Amino acid sequence: MSQAFASVKKEEENLLCSTYSRYPLAVARGKGAHLWDTDGKRYVDLLAGIAVTALGHCNDELCAVLEAQSRKLWHVSNLFYQEEQLELARLLLSTSHHEKAFFCNSGAEANEACIKLARRYMRTVKKRDACEIVTLEGCFHGRTLGALAATGRANLSEGFAPLPEGFRQIPADMAALEAALTPNTAALLVEVVQGEGGVVPLSGDWLRAAEALCRKRNILFLCDEVQAGLCRTGSFWAFQQFGLKPDAISIAKSLGNGLPIGAMLATHEAARGFAPGSHATTFGGGSLVSAVAAKTVEIMLRDKLADRAALLGTHLRASLEALQKRCSPKIREVRGAGLMVGIELDVPGNEVWQELLRRGYICNLSHGTTLRLLPPLTIEQDDLDVFVACLEDILHKTETR
Ligand SMILES: *Cc1c(COP(=O)(O)O)cnc(C)c1O
């Protein structure tokens, strides 16, 4: 441990609430798909701030927009009309079948908006007292009390009871869904690819059947696109790969390429659930973040980053599957879609993850066994190839359990 790192680590322990077990790495700067620590060591960033910096660190075009907007207007609140917010809404809505946007500041808040919209839509538009939100086991929807209740994992909510009522988690099978949807159900909320759950793609057939059942029972179908959305899985929105038409979606993570912003997109019909005064946020969709987010979306569309994610993702997963054969049985499974990739290991995951970090590759270890890769969508193929070669070398030297 270097002197510089040791002192940062000590300061952190003194000054911050201990909510994180941090990686042994103090980041000093970044450019594109690379980061440098406080000792000047370079890393390939295969995590992108947890699927956030999709266009890479300190993207020149975004820097230019940020600098220009910072001299024009930062924040006035949602009491005013702001052209930057409208431009962002126009761009986002051009990418899906949705017709209305609501801006907020994070993924959890985007899910709160979806949940509140679903409940209020049922009461005020459908005149039905249906409030229950059904979610799936292994899901993750955020850390506010409502989003925690939606997530429903005992280990995350330990010590925080009571959580809001009206949430139910089920396994992703049709019999469980049939049984869970009652006259009291307002919505089904799903991630097309579960991210925090360890990169678990749901089956397209199941998703289509689930959506159809929601339609039949007059229940809203909602997708959490916070992690899988915005080109990550090889289509602009993950739900588009299966021809789904969710009534509303939550988005955040890479929307501002690192500036905090979230949003809910809804159909015109579902958006009737909100009226002036029914939901609000001070910061949501402010001029500065909206200008940067609009440029982010514009670049994603202009540079066809969904196609790039699909192509690079296919290449990466093929390389990893070839590696799986070469070092059998040390990799149990390679999962994912586009540049959202999970490598399920059959060797001690923490050792492999630590050695990757020591050799200059940043990824996430999920559930102790799954390496989760969420690289910038602009990453060069070469950076992915050297990672796979490095992983191979590490696995050759790692003993099977
Ligand atoms: C990260 C994440 C969230 C929570 O987003 P925050 O910005 O941390 O509140 C919600 N849903 C999914 C699928 C996520 O990956």
Coordinates of C-alpha atoms and ligand atoms in Angstrom, one line a residue:
M1 CA 0.0 0.0 0.0
S2 CA 1.5 3.3 -1.1
Q3 CA 1.8 6.3 1.3
A4 CA -0.6 8.3 -0.8
F5 CA -3.3 5.6 -0.8
A6 CA -2.8 4.9 2.9
S7 CA -3.6 8.5 3.9
V8 CA -6.7 8.6 1.6
K9 CA -7.9 5.4 3.1
K10 CA -7.5 6.8 6.7
E11 CA -9.2 10.1 5.9
E12 CA -12.2 8.2 4.4
E13 CA -12.6 6.1 7.6
N14 CA -12.5 9.3 9.7
L15 CA -14.8 11.4 7.6
L16 CA -17.4 9.3 5.9
C17 CA -20.3 7.1 7.1
S18 CA -19.2 3.6 6.7
T19 CA -21.7 2.4 4.1
Y20 CA -19.3 1.1 1.5
S21 CA -16.5 -1.6 1.4
R22 CA -14.4 0.2 -1.1
Y23 CA -12.0 -1.1 -3.6
P24 CA -8.3 -0.6 -2.6
L25 CA -7.9 2.1 -5.2
A26 CA -7.9 5.9 -5.0
V27 CA -8.8 7.3 -8.4
A28 CA -7.1 10.5 -9.5
R29 CA -8.2 11.0 -13.1
G30 CA -9.8 9.3 -16.1
K31 CA -9.9 9.5 -19.9
G32 CA -12.0 7.3 -22.2
A33 CA -11.9 3.7 -20.9
H34 CA -8.9 4.3 -18.7
L35 CA -8.3 5.5 -15.1
W36 CA -5.2 6.5 -13.2
D37 CA -4.7 6.1 -9.4
T38 CA -3.0 8.5 -7.1
D39 CA 0.3 6.7 -7.7
G40 CA 0.0 7.2 -11.5
K41 CA -0.8 3.6 -12.3
R42 CA -3.1 3.0 -15.3
Y43 CA -6.2 0.8 -15.3
V44 CA -8.6 -0.4 -18.0
D45 CA -12.1 0.5 -16.7
L46 CA -14.4 -2.4 -17.4
L47 CA -17.0 -1.1 -14.9
A48 CA -17.6 2.5 -16.0
G49 CA -18.8 3.7 -12.6
I50 CA -21.3 0.9 -12.6
A51 CA -22.6 1.4 -16.2
V52 CA -22.6 5.2 -15.9
T53 CA -19.8 6.6 -18.0
A54 CA -21.0 4.9 -21.2
L55 CA -19.2 7.5 -23.4
G56 CA -15.9 7.2 -21.4
H57 CA -14.4 9.4 -18.8
C58 CA -14.0 13.2 -19.5
N59 CA -15.6 12.8 -23.0
D60 CA -14.4 15.9 -25.0
E61 CA -17.8 16.7 -26.6
L62 CA -19.5 16.4 -23.2
C63 CA -16.9 18.6 -21.6
A64 CA -17.5 21.3 -24.2
V65 CA -21.3 21.2 -23.6
L66 CA -20.7 21.2 -19.8
E67 CA -18.4 24.2 -20.0
A68 CA -20.7 26.2 -22.3
Q69 CA -23.8 25.5 -20.3
S70 CA -22.0 26.3 -17.0
R71 CA -21.7 29.9 -18.3
K72 CA -25.4 30.0 -19.5
L73 CA -27.7 28.5 -16.9
W74 CA -27.4 25.9 -14.1
H75 CA -30.6 25.6 -12.2
V76 CA -33.9 27.5 -11.9
S77 CA -36.2 24.6 -10.6
N78 CA -39.2 23.1 -12.3
L79 CA -41.3 26.2 -11.6
F80 CA -39.9 27.4 -15.0
Y81 CA -39.8 26.2 -18.6
Q82 CA -36.3 25.2 -19.6
E83 CA -35.3 24.5 -23.2
E84 CA -32.5 22.1 -22.2
Q85 CA -35.0 19.9 -20.4
L86 CA -37.4 19.9 -23.4
E87 CA -34.5 19.1 -25.8
L88 CA -33.6 16.1 -23.6
A89 CA -37.2 14.9 -23.5
R90 CA -37.5 15.2 -27.3
L91 CA -34.4 13.1 -27.9
L92 CA -35.3 10.5 -25.3
L93 CA -38.9 10.1 -26.5
S94 CA -37.6 9.7 -30.1
T95 CA -36.0 6.4 -29.0
S96 CA -39.1 4.6 -27.8
H97 CA -42.9 4.4 -28.0
H98 CA -43.3 6.6 -24.9
E99 CA -44.8 10.0 -25.1
K100 CA -44.1 11.7 -21.8
A101 CA -41.0 12.2 -19.6
F102 CA -40.5 13.0 -15.9
F103 CA -37.0 13.9 -14.7
C104 CA -35.4 13.2 -11.4
N105 CA -32.0 12.5 -10.0
S106 CA -31.3 8.8 -9.7
G107 CA -32.4 5.3 -10.5
A108 CA -34.2 4.8 -7.2
E109 CA -36.1 8.0 -7.8
A110 CA -37.0 7.0 -11.3
N111 CA -38.5 3.8 -9.8
E112 CA -40.3 5.8 -7.1
A113 CA -41.9 7.8 -10.0
C114 CA -43.0 4.6 -11.7
I115 CA -44.4 3.1 -8.6
K116 CA -46.3 6.3 -7.6
L117 CA -47.5 6.7 -11.2
A118 CA -48.8 3.2 -11.3
R119 CA -50.7 3.5 -8.0
R120 CA -52.2 6.9 -8.8
Y121 CA -53.1 5.8 -12.4
M122 CA -55.1 2.9 -10.9
R123 CA -56.9 5.1 -8.4
T124 CA -57.6 8.3 -10.4
V125 CA -57.9 7.0 -14.0
K126 CA -59.1 3.4 -13.6
K127 CA -61.0 4.1 -10.4
R128 CA -59.6 0.9 -8.9
D129 CA -58.1 0.7 -5.5
A130 CA -55.2 -1.4 -6.8
C131 CA -51.8 -0.6 -5.2
E132 CA -49.7 -3.7 -5.2
I133 CA -46.4 -3.7 -7.2
V134 CA -45.1 -7.2 -8.2
T135 CA -41.4 -7.6 -8.7
L136 CA -39.1 -10.5 -9.3
E137 CA -36.7 -12.4 -7.0
G138 CA -33.1 -11.3 -7.6
C139 CA -34.2 -7.8 -8.7
F140 CA -32.7 -4.5 -7.7
H141 CA -34.6 -1.3 -7.9
G142 CA -32.7 1.1 -5.5
R143 CA -32.2 2.1 -1.9
T144 CA -35.0 4.5 -1.0
L145 CA -37.6 2.9 1.3
G146 CA -40.1 2.4 -1.6
A147 CA -37.4 1.0 -4.0
L148 CA -36.1 -1.2 -1.2
A149 CA -39.6 -2.6 -0.6
A150 CA -39.8 -3.3 -4.4
T151 CA -36.4 -5.0 -4.2
G152 CA -37.4 -7.1 -1.3
R153 CA -34.1 -8.5 -0.3
A154 CA -33.9 -9.2 3.4
N155 CA -30.1 -8.5 3.6
L156 CA -30.6 -4.9 2.1
S157 CA -33.5 -3.9 4.3
E158 CA -32.1 -5.3 7.5
G159 CA -32.6 -2.7 10.3
F160 CA -34.8 -0.4 8.2
A161 CA -38.3 -1.8 9.0
P162 CA -41.0 -0.9 8.5
L163 CA -40.9 -0.6 4.8
P164 CA -43.9 0.6 2.8
E165 CA -46.5 -2.0 2.1
G166 CA -47.9 -3.2 -1.2
F167 CA -44.9 -5.1 -2.7
R168 CA -44.5 -8.7 -3.6
Q169 CA -41.6 -10.6 -5.1
I170 CA -42.1 -13.7 -7.2
P171 CA -39.9 -16.1 -9.2
A172 CA -39.9 -15.5 -12.9
D173 CA -42.3 -18.2 -13.8
M174 CA -45.8 -18.0 -15.3
A175 CA -47.6 -20.0 -12.6
A176 CA -46.2 -17.7 -9.9
L177 CA -47.2 -14.6 -11.9
E178 CA -50.7 -16.0 -12.5
A179 CA -51.1 -16.5 -8.8
A180 CA -49.6 -13.1 -7.9
L181 CA -51.7 -10.9 -10.1
T182 CA -54.9 -10.1 -8.2
P183 CA -57.5 -7.3 -8.4
N184 CA -55.2 -5.5 -5.9
T185 CA -52.2 -5.4 -8.3
A186 CA -51.3 -2.1 -9.9
A187 CA -48.2 -3.1 -11.9
L188 CA -45.5 -5.7 -12.6
L189 CA -42.0 -4.2 -12.6
V190 CA -39.1 -6.1 -14.1
E191 CA -35.5 -5.7 -15.3
V192 CA -35.0 -7.3 -18.7
V193 CA -31.5 -8.2 -17.6
Q194 CA -31.0 -8.2 -13.9
G195 CA -27.8 -6.3 -13.2
E196 CA -27.1 -6.3 -9.4
G197 CA -28.6 -9.8 -9.4
G198 CA -25.5 -10.9 -11.2
V199 CA -26.2 -10.2 -14.8
V200 CA -29.2 -12.5 -15.3
P201 CA -31.1 -12.1 -18.6
L202 CA -34.8 -13.0 -18.4
S203 CA -36.2 -15.1 -21.1
G204 CA -37.8 -13.2 -24.0
D205 CA -40.7 -15.7 -24.1
W206 CA -41.4 -15.2 -20.4
L207 CA -41.3 -11.4 -20.7
R208 CA -43.7 -11.5 -23.6
A209 CA -46.1 -13.8 -21.8
A210 CA -45.8 -11.7 -18.6
E211 CA -46.6 -8.5 -20.6
A212 CA -49.6 -10.2 -22.3
L213 CA -51.0 -11.4 -19.0
C214 CA -50.7 -7.9 -17.5
R215 CA -52.6 -6.5 -20.5
K216 CA -55.3 -9.1 -20.1
R217 CA -55.7 -8.3 -16.4
N218 CA -55.5 -4.5 -16.9
I219 CA -52.3 -4.2 -14.9
L220 CA -49.4 -1.9 -15.9
F221 CA -46.2 -3.4 -17.2
L222 CA -43.1 -1.5 -16.1
C223 CA -39.4 -2.0 -17.0
D224 CA -36.5 -0.9 -14.9
E225 CA -34.0 0.2 -17.6
V226 CA -31.7 1.9 -15.1
Q227 CA -28.7 -0.4 -15.9
A228 CA -29.7 -2.2 -19.1
G229 CA -31.1 0.8 -20.9
L230 CA -29.4 3.4 -23.1
C231 CA -27.7 1.1 -25.6
R232 CA -26.0 -1.1 -23.0
T233 CA -27.5 -4.5 -24.1
G234 CA -27.3 -3.9 -27.9
S235 CA -30.6 -2.1 -28.5
F236 CA -31.4 1.4 -27.4
W237 CA -33.7 0.0 -24.7
A238 CA -33.4 -3.6 -23.5
F239 CA -37.1 -4.1 -23.7
Q240 CA -37.0 -3.4 -27.5
Q241 CA -35.1 -6.7 -28.1
F242 CA -38.3 -8.6 -27.3
G243 CA -40.9 -6.3 -28.9
L244 CA -42.2 -5.3 -25.5
K245 CA -44.2 -2.1 -25.0
P246 CA -43.9 -1.2 -21.3
D247 CA -46.3 1.4 -20.0
A248 CA -43.5 3.2 -18.3
I249 CA -39.7 2.7 -17.8
S250 CA -37.2 4.0 -15.3
I251 CA -33.8 5.2 -16.5
A252 CA -30.7 6.7 -14.9
K253 CA -27.1 5.5 -14.7
S254 CA -25.5 6.5 -18.1
L255 CA -28.1 9.2 -18.9
G256 CA -25.8 12.0 -17.7
N257 CA -22.5 10.0 -18.3
G258 CA -21.7 10.7 -14.7
L259 CA -23.8 13.7 -13.8
P260 CA -26.7 12.6 -11.6
I261 CA -30.0 12.4 -13.5
G262 CA -32.8 9.9 -13.7
A263 CA -36.1 9.8 -15.6
M264 CA -39.3 8.0 -16.1
L265 CA -40.7 7.7 -19.7
A266 CA -44.4 6.8 -19.9
T267 CA -47.1 6.4 -22.5
H268 CA -49.6 9.2 -22.8
E269 CA -52.2 6.9 -21.2
A270 CA -50.1 5.9 -18.2
A271 CA -48.9 9.5 -17.7
R272 CA -52.5 10.4 -16.9
G273 CA -51.8 9.1 -13.5
F274 CA -49.9 12.3 -12.6
A275 CA -51.4 15.8 -12.4
P276 CA -49.9 19.2 -11.4
G277 CA -48.7 18.8 -7.8
S278 CA -48.9 15.0 -7.6
H279 CA -45.1 14.4 -7.9
A280 CA -42.1 16.7 -7.9
T281 CA -38.4 17.2 -7.4
T282 CA -36.3 20.4 -7.0
F283 CA -33.3 19.3 -9.0
G284 CA -34.9 17.0 -11.6
G285 CA -34.0 17.9 -15.2
G286 CA -32.1 21.0 -14.3
S287 CA -30.5 23.0 -17.2
L288 CA -26.9 21.9 -16.6
V289 CA -27.5 18.1 -16.3
S290 CA -30.1 18.2 -19.0
A291 CA -27.8 19.8 -21.5
V292 CA -25.1 17.2 -20.8
A293 CA -27.6 14.3 -20.9
A294 CA -29.1 15.6 -24.2
K295 CA -25.7 15.6 -25.7
T296 CA -25.1 12.1 -24.3
V297 CA -28.2 10.7 -25.9
E298 CA -27.4 12.6 -29.2
I299 CA -24.0 10.9 -29.3
M300 CA -25.4 7.5 -28.5
L301 CA -27.8 7.9 -31.5
R302 CA -25.3 9.5 -33.9
D303 CA -22.6 7.0 -33.2
K304 CA -25.0 4.0 -33.1
L305 CA -23.6 2.9 -29.8
A306 CA -26.4 0.2 -29.5
D307 CA -25.0 -1.5 -32.5
R308 CA -21.4 -1.1 -31.2
A309 CA -22.4 -2.6 -27.9
A310 CA -24.0 -5.5 -29.7
L311 CA -21.0 -6.1 -31.9
L312 CA -18.4 -5.7 -29.1
G313 CA -20.5 -7.7 -26.7
T314 CA -20.8 -10.6 -29.2
H315 CA -17.0 -10.5 -29.7
L316 CA -16.3 -10.4 -25.9
R317 CA -18.7 -13.2 -25.0
A318 CA -17.3 -15.4 -27.9
S319 CA -13.8 -14.8 -26.6
L320 CA -14.9 -15.6 -23.0
E321 CA -16.7 -18.8 -24.2
A322 CA -13.6 -19.9 -26.0
L323 CA -11.6 -19.2 -22.8
Q324 CA -14.2 -21.2 -20.8
K325 CA -13.4 -24.2 -23.0
R326 CA -9.6 -23.7 -22.7
C327 CA -9.6 -23.4 -18.9
S328 CA -12.5 -25.8 -18.1
P329 CA -13.9 -26.1 -15.5
K330 CA -12.9 -22.8 -14.0
I331 CA -15.6 -20.7 -15.7
R332 CA -19.1 -22.1 -15.1
E333 CA -21.0 -19.7 -17.3
V334 CA -20.8 -16.6 -19.5
R335 CA -24.0 -14.6 -19.5
G336 CA -25.3 -11.3 -20.6
A337 CA -26.4 -9.1 -23.5
G338 CA -24.3 -6.5 -25.4
L339 CA -21.8 -4.9 -23.1
M340 CA -23.5 -6.2 -19.9
V341 CA -21.5 -9.4 -19.2
G342 CA -21.3 -11.8 -16.3
I343 CA -18.6 -14.4 -15.9
E344 CA -19.6 -17.0 -13.4
L345 CA -16.4 -18.5 -11.9
D346 CA -15.9 -21.9 -10.4
V347 CA -12.7 -20.8 -8.6
P348 CA -12.5 -18.4 -5.6
G349 CA -13.9 -15.2 -7.2
N350 CA -12.3 -12.8 -4.8
E351 CA -8.7 -14.0 -5.6
V352 CA -9.3 -13.6 -9.4
W353 CA -11.0 -10.2 -8.9
Q354 CA -8.1 -8.9 -6.7
E355 CA -5.4 -10.2 -9.1
L356 CA -7.2 -8.5 -12.0
L357 CA -7.2 -5.2 -10.1
R358 CA -3.5 -5.7 -9.2
R359 CA -2.8 -6.1 -13.0
G360 CA -4.8 -3.0 -13.9
Y361 CA -8.3 -4.3 -14.8
I362 CA -11.3 -2.9 -13.0
C363 CA -14.5 -4.9 -12.9
N364 CA -17.1 -5.8 -10.2
L365 CA -17.4 -9.0 -8.2
S366 CA -21.1 -9.9 -7.7
H367 CA -22.2 -12.6 -5.1
G368 CA -18.6 -13.6 -4.6
T369 CA -18.5 -15.6 -7.8
T370 CA -19.6 -13.5 -10.8
L371 CA -17.3 -11.0 -12.5
R372 CA -19.5 -8.3 -13.8
L373 CA -18.3 -6.2 -16.8
L374 CA -20.0 -3.0 -17.7
P375 CA -17.4 -1.2 -19.8
P376 CA -17.8 2.1 -21.6
L377 CA -19.7 1.6 -24.9
T378 CA -16.8 3.4 -26.6
I379 CA -14.1 1.0 -25.3
E380 CA -11.7 -0.2 -27.9
Q381 CA -11.8 -3.9 -28.8
D382 CA -8.1 -4.1 -27.9
D383 CA -8.8 -3.2 -24.3
L384 CA -11.3 -6.1 -24.1
D385 CA -8.9 -8.5 -25.8
V386 CA -6.0 -7.8 -23.4
F387 CA -8.5 -8.3 -20.5
V388 CA -9.5 -11.7 -21.7
A389 CA -5.7 -12.6 -22.2
C390 CA -5.0 -11.4 -18.6
L391 CA -8.0 -13.4 -17.2
E392 CA -6.7 -16.5 -19.0
D393 CA -3.3 -16.1 -17.4
I394 CA -4.8 -15.6 -13.9
L395 CA -7.1 -18.6 -14.3
H396 CA -4.2 -20.8 -15.4
K397 CA -2.5 -20.0 -12.1
T398 CA -5.6 -20.3 -10.0
E399 CA -6.4 -23.6 -8.3
T400 CA -9.8 -25.1 -8.7
R401 CA -11.7 -25.3 -5.4
Ligands
LIG1 C1 -28.4 1.1 -10.0 C2 -29.8 0.6 -10.2 C3 -30.9 1.3 -9.5 C4 -30.7 2.4 -8.5 O1 -30.1 3.5 -9.0 P1 -29.5 4.6 -8.1 O2 -29.1 5.7 -9.0 O3 -28.4 4.0 -7.3 O4 -30.6 5.0 -7.2 C5 -32.2 0.8 -9.8 N1 -32.4 -0.1 -10.7 C6 -31.4 -0.8 -11.3 C7 -31.7 -1.9 -12.3 C8 -30.1 -0.4 -11.1 O5 -29.1 -1.1 -11.7

